[in-house]
Short mmCIF file of C-alpha atoms and ligand atoms in Angstrom, two decimals:
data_model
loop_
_atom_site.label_atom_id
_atom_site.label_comp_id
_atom_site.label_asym_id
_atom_site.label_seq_id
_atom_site.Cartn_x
_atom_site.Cartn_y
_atom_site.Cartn_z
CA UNK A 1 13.11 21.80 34.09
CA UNK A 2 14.07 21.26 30.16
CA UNK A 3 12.62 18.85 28.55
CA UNK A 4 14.03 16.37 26.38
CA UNK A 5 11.80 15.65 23.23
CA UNK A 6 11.81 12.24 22.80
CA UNK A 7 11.95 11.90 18.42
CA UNK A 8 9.85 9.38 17.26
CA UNK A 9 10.87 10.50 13.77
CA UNK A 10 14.78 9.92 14.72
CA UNK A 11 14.16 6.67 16.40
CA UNK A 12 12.21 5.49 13.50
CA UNK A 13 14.81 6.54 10.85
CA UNK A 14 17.45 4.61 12.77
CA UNK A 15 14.78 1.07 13.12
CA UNK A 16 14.15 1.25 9.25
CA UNK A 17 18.16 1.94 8.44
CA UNK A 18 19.54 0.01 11.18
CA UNK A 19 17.55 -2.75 12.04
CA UNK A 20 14.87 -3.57 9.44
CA UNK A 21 16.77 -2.73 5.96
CA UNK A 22 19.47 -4.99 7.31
CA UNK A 23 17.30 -7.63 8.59
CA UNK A 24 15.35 -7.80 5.36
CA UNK A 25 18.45 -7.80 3.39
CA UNK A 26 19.15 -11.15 4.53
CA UNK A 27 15.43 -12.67 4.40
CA UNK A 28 15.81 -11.37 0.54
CA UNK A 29 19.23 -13.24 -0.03
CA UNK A 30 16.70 -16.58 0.96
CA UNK A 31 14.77 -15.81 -1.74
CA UNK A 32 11.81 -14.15 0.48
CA UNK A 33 10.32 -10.51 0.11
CA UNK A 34 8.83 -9.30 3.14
CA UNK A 35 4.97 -7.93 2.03
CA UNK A 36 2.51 -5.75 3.84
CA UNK A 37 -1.07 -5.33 1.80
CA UNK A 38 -2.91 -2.80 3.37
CA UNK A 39 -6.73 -2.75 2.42
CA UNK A 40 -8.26 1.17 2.52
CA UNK A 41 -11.72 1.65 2.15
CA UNK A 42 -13.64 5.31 1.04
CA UNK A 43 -11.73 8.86 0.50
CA UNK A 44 -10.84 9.40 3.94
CA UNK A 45 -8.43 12.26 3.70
CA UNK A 46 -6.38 11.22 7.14
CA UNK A 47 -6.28 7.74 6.01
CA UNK A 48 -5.02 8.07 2.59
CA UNK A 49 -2.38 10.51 4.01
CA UNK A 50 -1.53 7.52 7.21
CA UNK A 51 -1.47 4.94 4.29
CA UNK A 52 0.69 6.72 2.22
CA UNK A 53 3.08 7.17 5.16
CA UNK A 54 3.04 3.38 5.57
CA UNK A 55 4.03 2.67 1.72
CA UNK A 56 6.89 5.35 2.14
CA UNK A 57 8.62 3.81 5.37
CA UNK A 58 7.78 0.09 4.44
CA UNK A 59 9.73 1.17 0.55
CA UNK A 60 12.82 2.92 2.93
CA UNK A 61 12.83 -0.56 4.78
CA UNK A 62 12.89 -2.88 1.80
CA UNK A 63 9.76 -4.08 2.76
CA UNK A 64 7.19 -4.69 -0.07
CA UNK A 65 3.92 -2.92 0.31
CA UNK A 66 0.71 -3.18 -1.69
CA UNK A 67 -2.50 -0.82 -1.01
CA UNK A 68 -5.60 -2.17 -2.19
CA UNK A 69 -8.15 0.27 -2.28
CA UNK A 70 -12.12 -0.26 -2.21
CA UNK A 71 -14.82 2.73 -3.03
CA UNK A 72 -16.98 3.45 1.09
CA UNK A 73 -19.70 1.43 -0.88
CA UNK A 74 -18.35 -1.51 -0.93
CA UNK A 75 -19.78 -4.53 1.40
CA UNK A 76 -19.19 -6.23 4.07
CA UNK A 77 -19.01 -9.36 2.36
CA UNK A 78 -16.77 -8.50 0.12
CA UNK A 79 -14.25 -7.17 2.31
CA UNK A 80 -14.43 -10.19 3.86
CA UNK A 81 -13.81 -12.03 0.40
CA UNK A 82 -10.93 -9.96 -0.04
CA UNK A 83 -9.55 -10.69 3.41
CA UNK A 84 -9.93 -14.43 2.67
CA UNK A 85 -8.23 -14.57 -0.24
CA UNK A 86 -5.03 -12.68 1.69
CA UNK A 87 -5.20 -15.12 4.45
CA UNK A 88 -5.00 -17.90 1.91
CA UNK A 89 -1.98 -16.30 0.38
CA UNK A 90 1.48 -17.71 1.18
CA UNK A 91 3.28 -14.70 -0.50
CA UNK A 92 1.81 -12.30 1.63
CA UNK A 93 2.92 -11.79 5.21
CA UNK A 94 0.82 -9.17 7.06
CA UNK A 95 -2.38 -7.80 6.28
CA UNK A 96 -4.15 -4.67 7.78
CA UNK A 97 -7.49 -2.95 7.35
CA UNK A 98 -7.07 0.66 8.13
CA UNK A 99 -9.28 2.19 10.09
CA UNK A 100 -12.28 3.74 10.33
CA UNK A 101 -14.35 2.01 8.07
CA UNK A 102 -18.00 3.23 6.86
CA UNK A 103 -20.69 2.34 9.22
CA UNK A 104 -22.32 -0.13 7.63
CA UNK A 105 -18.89 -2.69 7.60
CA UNK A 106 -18.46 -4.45 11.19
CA UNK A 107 -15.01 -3.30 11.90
CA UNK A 108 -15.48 -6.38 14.90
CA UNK A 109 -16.12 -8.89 12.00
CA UNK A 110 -13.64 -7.47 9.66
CA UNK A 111 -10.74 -7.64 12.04
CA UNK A 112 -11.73 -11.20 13.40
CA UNK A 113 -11.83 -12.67 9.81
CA UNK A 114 -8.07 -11.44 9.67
CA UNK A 115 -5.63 -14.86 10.07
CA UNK A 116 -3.82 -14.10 14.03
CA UNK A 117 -0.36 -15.11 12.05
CA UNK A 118 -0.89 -12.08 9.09
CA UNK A 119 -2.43 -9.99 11.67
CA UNK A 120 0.33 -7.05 12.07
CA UNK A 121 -2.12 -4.50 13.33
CA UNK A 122 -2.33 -7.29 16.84
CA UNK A 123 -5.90 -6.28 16.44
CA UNK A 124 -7.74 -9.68 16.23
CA UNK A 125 -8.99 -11.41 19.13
CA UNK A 126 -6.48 -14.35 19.59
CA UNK A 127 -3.60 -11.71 19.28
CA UNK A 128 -5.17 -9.48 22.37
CA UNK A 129 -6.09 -12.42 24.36
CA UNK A 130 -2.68 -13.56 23.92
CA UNK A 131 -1.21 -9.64 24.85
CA UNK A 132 -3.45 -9.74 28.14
CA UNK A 133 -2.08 -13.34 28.99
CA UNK A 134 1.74 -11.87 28.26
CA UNK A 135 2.18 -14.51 25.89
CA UNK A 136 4.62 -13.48 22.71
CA UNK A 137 2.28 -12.42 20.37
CA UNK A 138 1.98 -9.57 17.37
CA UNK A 139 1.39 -6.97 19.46
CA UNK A 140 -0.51 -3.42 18.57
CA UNK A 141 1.78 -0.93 16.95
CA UNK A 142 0.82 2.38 18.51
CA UNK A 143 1.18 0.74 22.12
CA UNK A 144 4.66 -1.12 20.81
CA UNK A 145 5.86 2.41 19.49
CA UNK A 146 4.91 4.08 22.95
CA UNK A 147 6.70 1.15 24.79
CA UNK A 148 10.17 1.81 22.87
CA UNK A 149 10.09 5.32 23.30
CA UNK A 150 9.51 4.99 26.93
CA UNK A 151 12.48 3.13 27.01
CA UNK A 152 14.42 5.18 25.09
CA UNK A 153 13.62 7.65 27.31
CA UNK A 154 15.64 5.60 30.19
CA UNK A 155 12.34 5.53 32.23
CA UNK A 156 12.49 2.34 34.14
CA UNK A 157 8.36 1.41 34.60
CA UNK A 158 8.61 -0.90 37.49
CA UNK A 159 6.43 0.71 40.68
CA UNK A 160 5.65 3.60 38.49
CA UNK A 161 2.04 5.05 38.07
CA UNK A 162 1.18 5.33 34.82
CA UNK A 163 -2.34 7.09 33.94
CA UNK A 164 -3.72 6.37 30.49
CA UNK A 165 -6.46 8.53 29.37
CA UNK A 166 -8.33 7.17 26.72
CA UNK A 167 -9.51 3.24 26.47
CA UNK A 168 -9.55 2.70 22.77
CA UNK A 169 -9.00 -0.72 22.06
CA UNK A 170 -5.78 0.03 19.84
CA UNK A 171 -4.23 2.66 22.46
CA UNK A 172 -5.41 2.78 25.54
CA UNK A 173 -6.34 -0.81 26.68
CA UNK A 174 -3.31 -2.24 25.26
CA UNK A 175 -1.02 0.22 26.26
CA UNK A 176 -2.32 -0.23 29.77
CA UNK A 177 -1.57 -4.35 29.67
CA UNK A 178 1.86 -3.64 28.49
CA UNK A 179 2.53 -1.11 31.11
CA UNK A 180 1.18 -3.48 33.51
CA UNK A 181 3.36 -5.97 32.38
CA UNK A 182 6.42 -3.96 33.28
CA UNK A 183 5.23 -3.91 37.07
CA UNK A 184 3.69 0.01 36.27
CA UNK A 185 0.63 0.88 38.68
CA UNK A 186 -1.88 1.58 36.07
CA UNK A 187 -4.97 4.23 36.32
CA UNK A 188 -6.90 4.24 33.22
CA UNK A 189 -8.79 7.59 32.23
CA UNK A 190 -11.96 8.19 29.87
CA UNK A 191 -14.49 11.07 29.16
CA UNK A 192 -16.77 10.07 31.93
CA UNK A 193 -13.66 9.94 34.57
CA UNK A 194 -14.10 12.21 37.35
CA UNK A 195 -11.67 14.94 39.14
CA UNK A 196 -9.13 13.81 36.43
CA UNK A 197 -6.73 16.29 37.58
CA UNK A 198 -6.66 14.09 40.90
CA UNK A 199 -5.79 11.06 39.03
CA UNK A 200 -2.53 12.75 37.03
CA UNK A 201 -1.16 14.36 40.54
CA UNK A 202 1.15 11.29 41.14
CA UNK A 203 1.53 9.98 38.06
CA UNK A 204 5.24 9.72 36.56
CA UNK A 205 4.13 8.63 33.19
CA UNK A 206 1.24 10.12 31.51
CA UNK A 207 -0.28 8.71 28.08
CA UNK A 208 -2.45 10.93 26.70
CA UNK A 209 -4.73 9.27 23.46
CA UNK A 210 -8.50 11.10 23.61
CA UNK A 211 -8.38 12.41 20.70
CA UNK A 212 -8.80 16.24 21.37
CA UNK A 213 -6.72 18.63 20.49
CA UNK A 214 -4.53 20.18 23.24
CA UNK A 215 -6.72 18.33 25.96
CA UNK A 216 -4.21 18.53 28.79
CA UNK A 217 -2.26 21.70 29.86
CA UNK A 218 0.62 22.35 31.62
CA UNK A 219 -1.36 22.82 35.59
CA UNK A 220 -2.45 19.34 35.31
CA UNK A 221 0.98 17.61 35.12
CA UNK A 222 2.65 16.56 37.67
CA UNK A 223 6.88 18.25 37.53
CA UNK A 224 8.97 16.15 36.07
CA UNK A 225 6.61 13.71 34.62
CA UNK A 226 6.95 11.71 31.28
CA UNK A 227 4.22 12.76 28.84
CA UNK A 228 3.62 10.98 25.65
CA UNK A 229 0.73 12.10 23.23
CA UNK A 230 -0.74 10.08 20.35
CA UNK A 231 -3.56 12.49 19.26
CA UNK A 232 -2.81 14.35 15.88
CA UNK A 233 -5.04 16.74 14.45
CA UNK A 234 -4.93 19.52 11.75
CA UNK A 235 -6.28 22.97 13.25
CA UNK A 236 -6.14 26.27 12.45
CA UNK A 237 -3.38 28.40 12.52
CA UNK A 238 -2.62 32.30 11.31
CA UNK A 239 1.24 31.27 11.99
CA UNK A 240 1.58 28.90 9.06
CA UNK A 241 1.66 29.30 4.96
CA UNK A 242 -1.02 26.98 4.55
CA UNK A 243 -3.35 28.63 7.68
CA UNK A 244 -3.54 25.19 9.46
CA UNK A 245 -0.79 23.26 11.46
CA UNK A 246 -0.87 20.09 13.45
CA UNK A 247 -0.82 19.79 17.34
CA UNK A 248 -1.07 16.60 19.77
CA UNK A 249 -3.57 15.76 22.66
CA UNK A 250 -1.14 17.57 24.67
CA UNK A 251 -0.85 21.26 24.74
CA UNK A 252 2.94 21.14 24.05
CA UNK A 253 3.83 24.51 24.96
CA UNK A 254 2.02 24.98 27.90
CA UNK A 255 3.85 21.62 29.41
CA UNK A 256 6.97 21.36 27.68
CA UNK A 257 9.02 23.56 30.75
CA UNK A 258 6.58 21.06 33.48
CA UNK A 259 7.79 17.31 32.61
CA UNK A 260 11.53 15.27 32.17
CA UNK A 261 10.39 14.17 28.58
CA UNK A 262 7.98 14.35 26.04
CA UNK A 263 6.83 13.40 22.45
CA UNK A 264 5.90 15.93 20.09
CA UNK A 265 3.78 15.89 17.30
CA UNK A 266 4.16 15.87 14.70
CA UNK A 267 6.92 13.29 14.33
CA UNK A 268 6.47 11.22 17.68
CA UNK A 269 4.04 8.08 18.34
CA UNK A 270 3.02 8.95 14.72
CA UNK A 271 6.62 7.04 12.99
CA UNK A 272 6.57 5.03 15.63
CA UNK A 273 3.87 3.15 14.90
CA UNK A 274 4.57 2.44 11.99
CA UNK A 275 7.81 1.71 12.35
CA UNK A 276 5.83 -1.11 14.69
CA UNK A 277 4.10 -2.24 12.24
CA UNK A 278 7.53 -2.83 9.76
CA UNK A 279 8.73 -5.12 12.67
CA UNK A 280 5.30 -6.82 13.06
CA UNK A 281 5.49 -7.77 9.55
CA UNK A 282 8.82 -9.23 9.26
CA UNK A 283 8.47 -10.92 12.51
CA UNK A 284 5.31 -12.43 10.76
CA UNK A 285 7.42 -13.07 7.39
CA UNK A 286 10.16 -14.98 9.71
CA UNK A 287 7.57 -17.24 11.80
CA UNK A 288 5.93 -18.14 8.21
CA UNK A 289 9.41 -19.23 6.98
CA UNK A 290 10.15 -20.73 9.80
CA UNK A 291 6.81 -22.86 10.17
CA UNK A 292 8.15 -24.41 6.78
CA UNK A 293 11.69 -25.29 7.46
N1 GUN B 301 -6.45 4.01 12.20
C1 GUN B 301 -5.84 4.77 13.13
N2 GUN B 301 -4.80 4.12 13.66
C2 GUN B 301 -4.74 2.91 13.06
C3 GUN B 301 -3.86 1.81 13.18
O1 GUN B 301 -2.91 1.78 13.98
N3 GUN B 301 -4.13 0.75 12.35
C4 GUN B 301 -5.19 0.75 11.50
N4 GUN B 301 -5.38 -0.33 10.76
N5 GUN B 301 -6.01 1.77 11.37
C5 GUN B 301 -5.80 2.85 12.14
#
């Protein structure tokens, strides 16, 4: 079997030129700038680089974008402060925190302070309750990504099994509610599952988001599956200039002949999700409009 790689990088290009330039083209002739603040705390290296990412696709969209950036010493409070003063902002539209923060912050506190209309990460409570109800809601943009590309892909999720390993609450639980919601059969996968192989013998969609490199190989996956992987990680490599490249949770080569389609990484879930989070914040800019006219 060949695989077909399913380009989160294409699909993403076509979103922000197709769909959100146009779209924001017209909120602008109203007089109304779509704007994303993003609040990044310490020198995380990954961060800085998925931040960076953000500013470049949310400038290609049109969409204004504004990174406010806090040393890893700064407190709780004071994040909170900052948050406050965003919710009470009418010119802003979405607001997200990225993540990880330093230990001593309460990421649970952090995200709950966030206002459910601004929250374009669908990270605060009220916007998962209201995912898990089914109820139209800004939804979590790693999950949203993964739920386009599957049906991109043509793959119709109604009786399906679906096995999710990982049960992060911004991957893996949500995912699993969406997937529900399309009538999937859902098995949900962690590090303490057991005979895991067991649970991916009948599954026709596998989402892979542990967060170790090359986890799954190419005997554990069913023929002719759908695979999608949404771990990234820099490792090692004597093939590349710089001596490191970047592989998935998914050992790509190993189970690239074995399923019908797959996402690669780099440049699948990865532009996905943020071109998720684009749409999450001028659905957000649109509802605040709206809740005035
Ligand atoms: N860190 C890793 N992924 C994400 C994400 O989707 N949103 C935020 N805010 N932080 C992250």
């Amino acid at each position: 079997m060949t695989a077909k790689i399913i380009s989160g990088r294409e699909v993403a290009e076509h979103i922000l030129e197709k769909e959100l330039s146009v779209k924001v083209k017209e909120l602008k002739e109203k007089n109304i700038v779509p704007n994303l603040v993003v609040i990044l705390v310490g020198e995380m290296k990954a961060s800085a680089s998925y931040v960076a990412q953000k500013e470049k696709f949310a400038a290609k969209a049109g969409i204004k974008s504004e990174v406010r950036r806090f040393t890893a010493e700064i407190s709780e409070e004071e994040i909170l402060s900052e948050i406050d003063k965003i919710n009470n902002d009418s010119l802003i539209h979405g607001v997200i925190v990225q993540l990880p923060l330093p230990d001593h912050i309460s990421v649970a506190k952090v995200l709950n302070r966030i206002h459910p209309s601004k929250d374009v990460d669908g990270f605060t409570p009220n916007n998962v309750g209201k995912l898990f109800l089914g109820e139209d809601t800004l939804v979590s943009c790693t999950p949203k990504g993964i739920m386009q590309m599957l049906r991109i892909s043509g793959t119709d999720l109604s009786g399906k099994n679906v096995t999710v390993i990982g049960r992060s609450n911004i991957v893996g639980k949500p995912v699993s509610i969406l997937c529900q919601s399309q009538n999937a059969t859902v098995t949900m996968c962690h590090s303490r599952t057991k005979d895991l192989n067991h649970k991916l013998s009948d599954a026709d969609v596998i989402i892979v988001a542990v967060g170790v490199p090359k986890f799954i190989s190419g005997d554990q996956i069913p023929e002719g599956a759908v695979v999608i992987d949404v771990g990234i990680h820099r490792v090692k490599s004597n093939k590349t200039k710089s001596g490191y490249k970047l592989v998935g949770d998914v050992n790509f080569d190993d189970v690239e002949s074995k399923v019908s389609y797959i996402t690669p990484v780099p440049g699948g879930v990865g532009p996905m999700t943020i071109a998720s989070l684009l749409r999450n914040t001028l659905f957000s800019a649109k509802k605040i409009i709206y809740s005035h006219t």
